[in-house]
Backbone as ProteinMPNN parsed JSONL, in Angstrom:
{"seq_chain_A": "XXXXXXXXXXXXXXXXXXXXXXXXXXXXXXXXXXXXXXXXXXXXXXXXXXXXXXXXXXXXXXXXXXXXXXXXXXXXXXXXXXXXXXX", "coords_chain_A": {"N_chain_A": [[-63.811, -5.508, 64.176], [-64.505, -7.38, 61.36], [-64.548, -10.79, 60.857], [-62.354, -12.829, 61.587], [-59.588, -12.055, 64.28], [-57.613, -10.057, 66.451], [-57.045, -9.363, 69.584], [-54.842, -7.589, 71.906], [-54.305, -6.522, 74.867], [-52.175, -4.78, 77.241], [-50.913, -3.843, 79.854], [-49.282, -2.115, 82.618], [-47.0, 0.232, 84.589], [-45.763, 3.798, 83.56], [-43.461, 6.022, 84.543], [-44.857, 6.976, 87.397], [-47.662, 6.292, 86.905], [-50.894, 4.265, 85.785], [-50.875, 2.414, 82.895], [-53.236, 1.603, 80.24], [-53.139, -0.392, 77.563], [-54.929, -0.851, 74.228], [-54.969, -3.485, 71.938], [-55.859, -3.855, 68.491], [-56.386, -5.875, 65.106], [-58.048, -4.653, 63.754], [-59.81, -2.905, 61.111], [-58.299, -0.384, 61.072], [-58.107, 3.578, 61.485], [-58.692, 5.957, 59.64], [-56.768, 8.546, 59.247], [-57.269, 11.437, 58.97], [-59.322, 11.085, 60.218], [-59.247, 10.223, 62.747], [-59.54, 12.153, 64.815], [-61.792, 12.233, 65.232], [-62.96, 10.246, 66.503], [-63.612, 10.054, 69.448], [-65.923, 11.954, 69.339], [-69.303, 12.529, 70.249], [-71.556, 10.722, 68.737], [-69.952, 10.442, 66.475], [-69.523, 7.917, 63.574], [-68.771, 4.905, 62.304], [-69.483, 2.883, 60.96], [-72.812, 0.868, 59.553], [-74.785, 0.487, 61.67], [-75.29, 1.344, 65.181], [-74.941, 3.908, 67.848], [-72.291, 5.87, 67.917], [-71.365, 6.057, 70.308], [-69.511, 4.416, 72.217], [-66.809, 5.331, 72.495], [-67.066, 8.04, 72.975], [-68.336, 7.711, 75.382], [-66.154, 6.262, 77.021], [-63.953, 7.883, 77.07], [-65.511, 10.194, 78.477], [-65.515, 8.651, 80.89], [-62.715, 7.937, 81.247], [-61.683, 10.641, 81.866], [-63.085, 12.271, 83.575], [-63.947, 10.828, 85.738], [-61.856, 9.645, 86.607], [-59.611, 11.139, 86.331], [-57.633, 10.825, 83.918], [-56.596, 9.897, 81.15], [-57.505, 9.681, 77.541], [-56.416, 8.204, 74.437], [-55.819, 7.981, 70.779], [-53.468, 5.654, 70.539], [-51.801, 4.604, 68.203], [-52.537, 4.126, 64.702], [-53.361, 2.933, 61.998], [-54.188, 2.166, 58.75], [-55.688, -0.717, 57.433], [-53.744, -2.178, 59.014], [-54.397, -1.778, 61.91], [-55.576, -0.367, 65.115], [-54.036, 0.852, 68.416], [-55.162, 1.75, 71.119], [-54.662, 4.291, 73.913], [-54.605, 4.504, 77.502], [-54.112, 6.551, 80.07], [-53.582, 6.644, 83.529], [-53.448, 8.148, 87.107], [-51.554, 7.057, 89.603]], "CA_chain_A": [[-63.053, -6.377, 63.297], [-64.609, -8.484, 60.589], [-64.607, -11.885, 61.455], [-60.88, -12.847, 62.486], [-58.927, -10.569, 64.094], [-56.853, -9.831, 67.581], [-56.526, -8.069, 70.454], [-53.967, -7.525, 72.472], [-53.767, -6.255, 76.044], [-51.192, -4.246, 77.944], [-51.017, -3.212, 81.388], [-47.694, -1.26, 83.657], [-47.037, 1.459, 85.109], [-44.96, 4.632, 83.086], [-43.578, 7.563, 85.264], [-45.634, 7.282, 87.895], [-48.903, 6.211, 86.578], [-50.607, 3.161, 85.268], [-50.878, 2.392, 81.588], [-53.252, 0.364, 79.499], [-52.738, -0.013, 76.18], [-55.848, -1.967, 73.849], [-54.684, -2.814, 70.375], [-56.862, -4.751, 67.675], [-55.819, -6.362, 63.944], [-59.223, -4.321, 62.466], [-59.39, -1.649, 59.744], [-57.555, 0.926, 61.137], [-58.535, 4.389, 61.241], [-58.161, 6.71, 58.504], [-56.139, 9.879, 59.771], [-58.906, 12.283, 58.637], [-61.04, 10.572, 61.294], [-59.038, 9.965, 64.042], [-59.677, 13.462, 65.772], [-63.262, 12.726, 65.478], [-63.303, 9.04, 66.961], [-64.228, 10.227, 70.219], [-67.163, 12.555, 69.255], [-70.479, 11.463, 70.424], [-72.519, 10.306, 67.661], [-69.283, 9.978, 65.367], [-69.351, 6.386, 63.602], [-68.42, 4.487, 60.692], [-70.497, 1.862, 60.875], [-73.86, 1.242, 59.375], [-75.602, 0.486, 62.734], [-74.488, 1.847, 65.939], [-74.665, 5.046, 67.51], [-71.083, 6.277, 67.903], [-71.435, 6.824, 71.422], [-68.87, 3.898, 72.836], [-65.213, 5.86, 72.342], [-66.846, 8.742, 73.705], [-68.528, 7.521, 77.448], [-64.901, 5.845, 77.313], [-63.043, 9.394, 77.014], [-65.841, 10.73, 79.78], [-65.367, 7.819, 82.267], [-61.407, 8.045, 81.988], [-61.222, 12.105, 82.092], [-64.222, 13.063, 84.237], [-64.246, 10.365, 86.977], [-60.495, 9.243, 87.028], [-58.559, 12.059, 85.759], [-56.792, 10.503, 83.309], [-56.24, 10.369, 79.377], [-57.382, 8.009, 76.397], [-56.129, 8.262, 73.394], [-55.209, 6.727, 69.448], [-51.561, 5.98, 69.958], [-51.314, 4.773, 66.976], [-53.407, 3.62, 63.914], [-53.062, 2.435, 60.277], [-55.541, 1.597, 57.652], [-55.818, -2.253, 57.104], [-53.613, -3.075, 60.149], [-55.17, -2.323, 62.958], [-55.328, 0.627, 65.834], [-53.987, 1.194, 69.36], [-55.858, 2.918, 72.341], [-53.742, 4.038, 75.148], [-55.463, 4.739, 78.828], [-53.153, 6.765, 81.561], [-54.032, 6.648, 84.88], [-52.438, 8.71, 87.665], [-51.194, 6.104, 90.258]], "C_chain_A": [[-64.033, -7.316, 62.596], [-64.034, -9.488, 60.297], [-63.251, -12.063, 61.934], [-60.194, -11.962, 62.501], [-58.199, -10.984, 65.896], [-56.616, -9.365, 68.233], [-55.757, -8.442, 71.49], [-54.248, -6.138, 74.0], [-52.37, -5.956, 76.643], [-51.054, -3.546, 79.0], [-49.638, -2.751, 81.926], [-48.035, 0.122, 84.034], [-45.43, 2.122, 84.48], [-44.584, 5.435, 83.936], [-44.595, 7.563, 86.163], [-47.218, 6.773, 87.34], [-49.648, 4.936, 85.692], [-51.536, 2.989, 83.826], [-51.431, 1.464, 80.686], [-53.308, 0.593, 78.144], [-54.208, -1.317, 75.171], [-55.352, -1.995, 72.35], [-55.818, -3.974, 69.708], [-55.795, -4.898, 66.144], [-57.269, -5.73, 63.316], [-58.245, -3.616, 61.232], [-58.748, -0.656, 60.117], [-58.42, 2.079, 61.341], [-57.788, 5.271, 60.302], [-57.557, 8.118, 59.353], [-56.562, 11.126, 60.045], [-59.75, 11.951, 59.811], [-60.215, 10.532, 62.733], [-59.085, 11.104, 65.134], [-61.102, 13.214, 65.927], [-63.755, 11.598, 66.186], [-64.117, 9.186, 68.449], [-65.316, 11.424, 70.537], [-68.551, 12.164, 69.694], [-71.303, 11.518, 68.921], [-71.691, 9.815, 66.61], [-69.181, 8.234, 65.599], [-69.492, 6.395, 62.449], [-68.953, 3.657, 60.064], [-71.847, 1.983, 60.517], [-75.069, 1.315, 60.56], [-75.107, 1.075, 64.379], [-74.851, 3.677, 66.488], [-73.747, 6.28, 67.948], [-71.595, 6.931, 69.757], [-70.227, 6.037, 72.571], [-67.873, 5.216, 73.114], [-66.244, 7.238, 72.938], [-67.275, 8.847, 75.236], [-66.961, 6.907, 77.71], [-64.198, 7.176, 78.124], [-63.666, 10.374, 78.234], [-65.555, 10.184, 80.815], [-63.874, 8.228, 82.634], [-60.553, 9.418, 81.99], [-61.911, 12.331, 82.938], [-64.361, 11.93, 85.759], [-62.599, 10.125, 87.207], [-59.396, 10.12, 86.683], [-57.696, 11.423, 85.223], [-56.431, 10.706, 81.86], [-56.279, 9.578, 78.873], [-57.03, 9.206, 75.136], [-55.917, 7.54, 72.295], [-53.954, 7.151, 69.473], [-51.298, 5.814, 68.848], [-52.461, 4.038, 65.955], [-53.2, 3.385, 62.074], [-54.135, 1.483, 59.602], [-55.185, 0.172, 57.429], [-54.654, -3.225, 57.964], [-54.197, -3.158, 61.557], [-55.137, -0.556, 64.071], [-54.907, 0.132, 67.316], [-54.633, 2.193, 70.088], [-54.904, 2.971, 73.504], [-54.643, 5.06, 76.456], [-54.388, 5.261, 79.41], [-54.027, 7.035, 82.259], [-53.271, 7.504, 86.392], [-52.777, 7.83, 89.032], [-52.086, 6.166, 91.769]], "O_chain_A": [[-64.456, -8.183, 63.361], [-63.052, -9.436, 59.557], [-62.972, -11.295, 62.855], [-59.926, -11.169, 61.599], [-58.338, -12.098, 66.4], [-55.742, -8.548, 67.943], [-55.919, -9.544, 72.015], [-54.329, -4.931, 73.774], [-51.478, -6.8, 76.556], [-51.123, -2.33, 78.822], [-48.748, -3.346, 81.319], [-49.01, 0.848, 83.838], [-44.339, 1.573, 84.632], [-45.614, 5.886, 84.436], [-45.511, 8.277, 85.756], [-47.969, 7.557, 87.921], [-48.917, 4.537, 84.785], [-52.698, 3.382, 83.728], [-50.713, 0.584, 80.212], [-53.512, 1.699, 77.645], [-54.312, -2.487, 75.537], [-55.281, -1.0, 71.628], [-56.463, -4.776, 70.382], [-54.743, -4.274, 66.005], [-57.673, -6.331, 62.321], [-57.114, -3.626, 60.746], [-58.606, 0.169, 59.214], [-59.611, 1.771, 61.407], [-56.563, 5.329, 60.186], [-58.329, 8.566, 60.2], [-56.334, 11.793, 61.054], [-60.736, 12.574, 60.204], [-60.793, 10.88, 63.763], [-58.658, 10.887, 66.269], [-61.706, 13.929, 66.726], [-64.915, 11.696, 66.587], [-65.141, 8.529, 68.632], [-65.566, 11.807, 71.68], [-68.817, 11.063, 69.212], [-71.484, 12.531, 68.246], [-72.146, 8.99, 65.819], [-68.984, 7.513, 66.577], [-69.985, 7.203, 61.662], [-68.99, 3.56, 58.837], [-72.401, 2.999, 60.938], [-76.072, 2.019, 60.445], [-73.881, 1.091, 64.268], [-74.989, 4.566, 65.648], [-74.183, 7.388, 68.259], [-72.039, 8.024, 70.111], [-69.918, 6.649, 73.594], [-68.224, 6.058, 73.94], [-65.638, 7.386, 74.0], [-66.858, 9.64, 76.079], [-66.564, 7.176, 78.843], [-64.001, 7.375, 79.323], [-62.952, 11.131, 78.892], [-65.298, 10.879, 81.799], [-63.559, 8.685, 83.732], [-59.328, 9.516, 82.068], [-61.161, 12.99, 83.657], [-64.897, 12.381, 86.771], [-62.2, 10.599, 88.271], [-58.242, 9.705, 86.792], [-56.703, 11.272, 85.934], [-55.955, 11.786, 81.508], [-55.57, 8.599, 79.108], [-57.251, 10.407, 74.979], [-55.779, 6.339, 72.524], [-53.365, 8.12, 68.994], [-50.615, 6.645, 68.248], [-53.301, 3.348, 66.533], [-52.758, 4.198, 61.262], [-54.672, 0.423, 59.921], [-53.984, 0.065, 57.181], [-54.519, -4.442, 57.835], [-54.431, -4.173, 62.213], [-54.571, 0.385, 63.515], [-55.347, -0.981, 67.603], [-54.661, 3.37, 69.729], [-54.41, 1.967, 74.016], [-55.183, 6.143, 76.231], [-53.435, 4.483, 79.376], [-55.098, 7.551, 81.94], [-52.124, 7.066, 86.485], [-53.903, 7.808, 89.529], [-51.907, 5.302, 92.627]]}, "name": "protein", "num_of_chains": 1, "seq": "XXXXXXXXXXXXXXXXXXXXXXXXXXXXXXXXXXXXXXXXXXXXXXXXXXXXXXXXXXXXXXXXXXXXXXXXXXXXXXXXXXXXXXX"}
């Protein structure tokens, strides 16, 4: 997010399993991109080298069996990440 902005936290448990949810007030992701967010090396940024969103996607598939994902996302309001966890 460039300079002010917001995130929001969400924690419970769905069906069995527990659920965090991370949202932000950035740029969004463009729709086009959001299959590629957790690529290693993919990034949008001029510095950086796109490797966060995907040790994320290894830590919470490969050690915890679980599932991240972009629940939801929109250009110039902001994106959601959602984490399941199996209980």
């Amino acid at each position: 997010m460039a300079g002010e902005g917001k995130i929001t936290l969400f924690t419970g448990m769905e069906m069995g399993r527990v659920v965090v949810e991370v949202a932000d007030t950035g740029k969004g992701i463009k729709k086009k991109d959001v299959k590629n967010v957790f690529r290693p090396g993919y990034t949008t940024k001029q510095r950086g080298w796109g490797l966060g969103l995907s040790l994320a996607k290894r830590i919470v598939e490969e050690y915890h069996h679980g599932r991240i994902y972009v629940k939801s996302t929109e250009v110039g309001r902001g994106t959601t990440f959602r984490i399941e966890l199996k209980k």
